[in-house]
């Protein structure tokens, strides 16, 4: 299990295009992860946890990986009184997403990642997403309704305490005995090399959510043409909460 935080940055999914998803000059560095999913904000208030294991130890179907690995995270949240549940490979609390997940086969290993989002700076994330100023203002409103963080519901525990509680939950759920370690010099060198390679890449195509951005499994913000008219539409948990004709 890899555990840690990072300096503020935007993290793109494996096949996303920075040119399509983000503003021309993001305010923070942009990194591409070798896992699926959409653009996410990562900073020092988010404890990332990544499980890396031989494929033989993971469920046979990759479709089942995220839900399988999220069980320890659920147990960890509940240990602190947060009644989190698994929905569509994400974790939800009180009708909003509090954590996502991503997975991939890398070499001969299964890699599944998620995080504990302690504080989510909605405005900082929204201002870096591609679109008009109006689109980004709506995005901030949508994120506040579709996403939540730990600090909005409970006290934020000490990072080492949280790590140990989660490591115990992983052991209990998966039958593993995790021992504390750190990256070797060789591992750190390989990571730096891979990071250097991925920073140069950009993928082309379309946005993950055509015309906009996905907020959670049931919520999105889009701009599209409807009966010849440009429309901006915010959907939260399957319900259209705001719709407006876009005028130029």
Coordinates of C-alpha atoms in Angstrom, one line a residue, residues 27-237:
X27 CA -2.7 27.6 -11.9
X28 CA -1.1 24.4 -10.6
X29 CA 1.0 21.7 -12.2
X30 CA -0.8 19.0 -14.2
X31 CA 0.1 15.3 -13.9
X32 CA -1.4 12.3 -15.8
X33 CA -1.9 9.1 -13.8
X34 CA -1.8 5.7 -15.5
X35 CA -5.3 4.9 -14.1
X36 CA -8.7 5.7 -15.5
X37 CA -11.3 8.3 -14.4
X38 CA -11.6 12.1 -14.8
X39 CA -9.7 15.1 -13.7
X40 CA -9.2 15.5 -10.0
X41 CA -7.7 18.0 -7.6
X42 CA -4.9 16.6 -5.3
X43 CA -3.2 18.5 -2.5
X44 CA -1.8 18.3 1.0
X45 CA -5.3 17.9 2.5
X46 CA -5.9 14.6 0.6
X47 CA -4.4 11.3 1.8
X48 CA -4.0 9.1 -1.2
X49 CA -3.8 5.3 -0.8
X50 CA -2.9 3.0 -3.6
X51 CA -2.9 -0.8 -3.4
X52 CA -0.4 -2.6 -5.7
X53 CA -0.5 -6.3 -5.9
X54 CA 0.2 -9.3 -8.2
X55 CA -2.7 -9.9 -10.5
X56 CA -3.2 -13.4 -8.9
X57 CA -4.3 -11.7 -5.7
X58 CA -6.9 -9.5 -7.2
X59 CA -10.4 -10.5 -8.3
X60 CA -10.4 -12.1 -11.8
X61 CA -12.4 -9.4 -13.4
X62 CA -11.0 -5.8 -13.3
X63 CA -14.6 -4.6 -13.1
X64 CA -14.7 -5.9 -9.5
X65 CA -11.4 -4.4 -8.4
X66 CA -12.5 -1.0 -7.1
X67 CA -15.4 -2.2 -5.0
X68 CA -13.3 -5.0 -3.6
X69 CA -10.5 -2.6 -2.5
X70 CA -12.9 0.1 -1.3
X71 CA -14.2 -2.1 1.5
X72 CA -11.3 -1.2 3.8
X73 CA -11.9 2.5 3.1
X74 CA -15.5 2.1 4.1
X75 CA -14.4 0.5 7.3
X76 CA -12.0 3.3 8.0
X77 CA -14.6 6.0 7.4
X78 CA -17.1 4.2 9.6
X79 CA -14.5 3.9 12.3
X80 CA -14.7 7.7 12.6
X81 CA -18.5 7.8 12.5
X82 CA -18.9 8.5 8.8
X83 CA -21.6 6.3 7.3
X84 CA -20.0 6.0 3.9
X85 CA -21.3 3.6 1.2
X86 CA -20.0 2.2 -2.1
X87 CA -21.8 3.5 -5.2
X88 CA -20.5 2.8 -8.7
X89 CA -16.9 2.4 -7.7
X90 CA -17.0 5.6 -5.6
X91 CA -17.7 6.3 -2.0
X92 CA -20.7 8.4 -1.0
X93 CA -21.8 10.1 2.2
X94 CA -25.2 11.7 2.7
X95 CA -26.0 11.7 -1.0
X96 CA -22.7 13.2 -2.2
X97 CA -19.5 11.7 -3.4
X98 CA -16.6 11.8 -0.9
X99 CA -14.1 9.7 -2.7
X100 CA -13.5 8.2 -6.1
X101 CA -11.3 5.3 -7.3
X102 CA -9.3 4.3 -10.3
X103 CA -7.6 1.1 -11.4
X104 CA -5.4 -0.3 -14.1
X105 CA -3.2 -3.3 -15.0
X106 CA 0.4 -2.1 -14.9
X107 CA 3.0 -4.7 -15.8
X108 CA 2.0 -7.9 -13.9
X109 CA 0.2 -6.0 -11.2
X110 CA -3.3 -4.7 -10.4
X111 CA -3.2 -1.1 -9.2
X112 CA -6.2 0.5 -7.4
X113 CA -6.2 4.0 -6.0
X114 CA -8.5 6.1 -3.9
X115 CA -8.1 8.8 -1.2
X116 CA -9.4 10.4 2.0
X117 CA -10.4 13.9 1.0
X118 CA -10.1 16.1 4.1
X119 CA -10.9 19.5 2.6
X120 CA -11.9 20.1 -1.0
X121 CA -11.1 23.6 -2.4
X122 CA -14.0 23.7 -4.8
X123 CA -13.2 27.2 -6.2
X124 CA -9.5 26.3 -6.9
X125 CA -10.5 23.2 -8.8
X126 CA -13.3 24.8 -10.8
X127 CA -11.2 27.8 -12.0
X128 CA -8.9 25.4 -13.8
X129 CA -11.5 23.6 -15.8
X130 CA -12.0 24.4 -19.5
X131 CA -15.1 26.4 -20.4
X132 CA -16.6 29.9 -20.1
X133 CA -16.6 31.9 -16.9
X134 CA -20.3 31.1 -16.6
X135 CA -19.6 27.4 -17.0
X136 CA -17.0 27.5 -14.2
X137 CA -19.4 29.4 -11.9
X138 CA -22.0 26.8 -12.4
X139 CA -19.4 24.1 -11.9
X140 CA -18.6 25.5 -8.5
X141 CA -22.3 25.4 -7.6
X142 CA -22.6 21.8 -8.9
X143 CA -19.6 20.5 -7.0
X144 CA -20.9 21.9 -3.8
X145 CA -24.0 19.9 -4.3
X146 CA -22.4 16.7 -5.6
X147 CA -19.2 16.4 -3.7
X148 CA -18.3 16.6 0.0
X149 CA -15.2 16.2 2.2
X150 CA -14.3 14.7 5.6
X151 CA -14.0 18.1 7.4
X152 CA -17.6 18.9 6.6
X153 CA -18.8 16.0 8.7
X154 CA -16.3 15.1 11.4
X155 CA -13.0 16.2 13.0
X156 CA -9.9 15.5 10.9
X157 CA -7.7 12.9 12.5
X158 CA -4.0 12.9 12.7
X159 CA -2.5 11.6 9.5
X160 CA -0.4 8.8 11.1
X161 CA -3.4 7.7 13.1
X162 CA -5.5 7.6 10.0
X163 CA -2.8 5.6 8.2
X164 CA -2.6 3.0 10.9
X165 CA -6.4 2.7 11.2
X166 CA -6.7 2.2 7.4
X167 CA -3.7 -0.3 7.3
X168 CA -5.5 -2.3 9.9
X169 CA -8.7 -2.2 7.9
X170 CA -6.9 -3.4 4.8
X171 CA -5.5 -6.3 6.8
X172 CA -8.9 -7.1 8.3
X173 CA -10.7 -7.0 4.9
X174 CA -8.1 -8.6 2.7
X175 CA -6.2 -10.8 5.1
X176 CA -2.9 -9.0 4.7
X177 CA -0.3 -8.0 7.3
X178 CA 1.1 -4.6 6.2
X179 CA 4.5 -3.6 7.5
X180 CA 5.8 0.0 7.4
X181 CA 8.4 0.7 4.7
X182 CA 9.6 3.4 2.4
X183 CA 10.6 3.8 -1.2
X184 CA 14.1 2.6 -2.2
X185 CA 16.5 4.8 -4.1
X186 CA 15.9 2.7 -7.2
X187 CA 12.1 2.9 -6.9
X188 CA 12.2 6.7 -6.5
X189 CA 14.4 6.9 -9.6
X190 CA 12.0 4.9 -11.6
X191 CA 9.0 7.0 -10.4
X192 CA 10.9 10.2 -11.5
X193 CA 11.6 8.7 -14.9
X194 CA 8.0 7.7 -15.4
X195 CA 6.7 11.1 -14.3
X196 CA 9.0 12.8 -16.7
X197 CA 7.7 10.7 -19.6
X198 CA 4.0 11.2 -18.8
X199 CA 4.2 15.0 -18.4
X200 CA 5.0 15.3 -22.1
X201 CA 1.9 13.4 -23.3
X202 CA -1.4 14.7 -24.2
X203 CA -4.3 12.8 -25.6
X204 CA -6.8 13.9 -28.2
X205 CA -10.5 13.0 -28.7
X206 CA -13.5 14.2 -26.7
X207 CA -14.1 15.0 -23.1
X208 CA -15.2 12.1 -20.8
X209 CA -18.5 13.8 -20.4
X210 CA -19.4 15.2 -23.9
X211 CA -19.7 19.0 -23.7
X212 CA -18.9 19.2 -20.0
X213 CA -17.8 17.5 -16.9
X214 CA -18.9 14.6 -14.7
X215 CA -19.4 15.6 -11.0
X216 CA -20.2 12.2 -9.7
X217 CA -21.9 9.0 -11.0
X218 CA -25.3 10.7 -11.1
X219 CA -24.4 14.4 -11.6
X220 CA -22.9 16.4 -14.5
X221 CA -22.6 19.9 -16.0
X222 CA -22.8 20.2 -19.8
X223 CA -23.3 22.8 -22.5
X224 CA -25.0 21.4 -25.6
X225 CA -27.2 22.3 -28.6
X226 CA -30.8 21.5 -28.1
X227 CA -33.3 22.2 -31.0
X228 CA -30.7 24.6 -32.5
X229 CA -30.2 26.5 -29.2
X230 CA -27.1 26.4 -27.0
X231 CA -28.1 25.3 -23.5
X232 CA -26.1 25.0 -20.2
X233 CA -27.5 22.3 -17.9
X234 CA -26.6 21.2 -14.4
X235 CA -27.9 17.8 -13.3
X236 CA -27.5 16.7 -9.7
X237 CA -28.4 13.1 -8.7

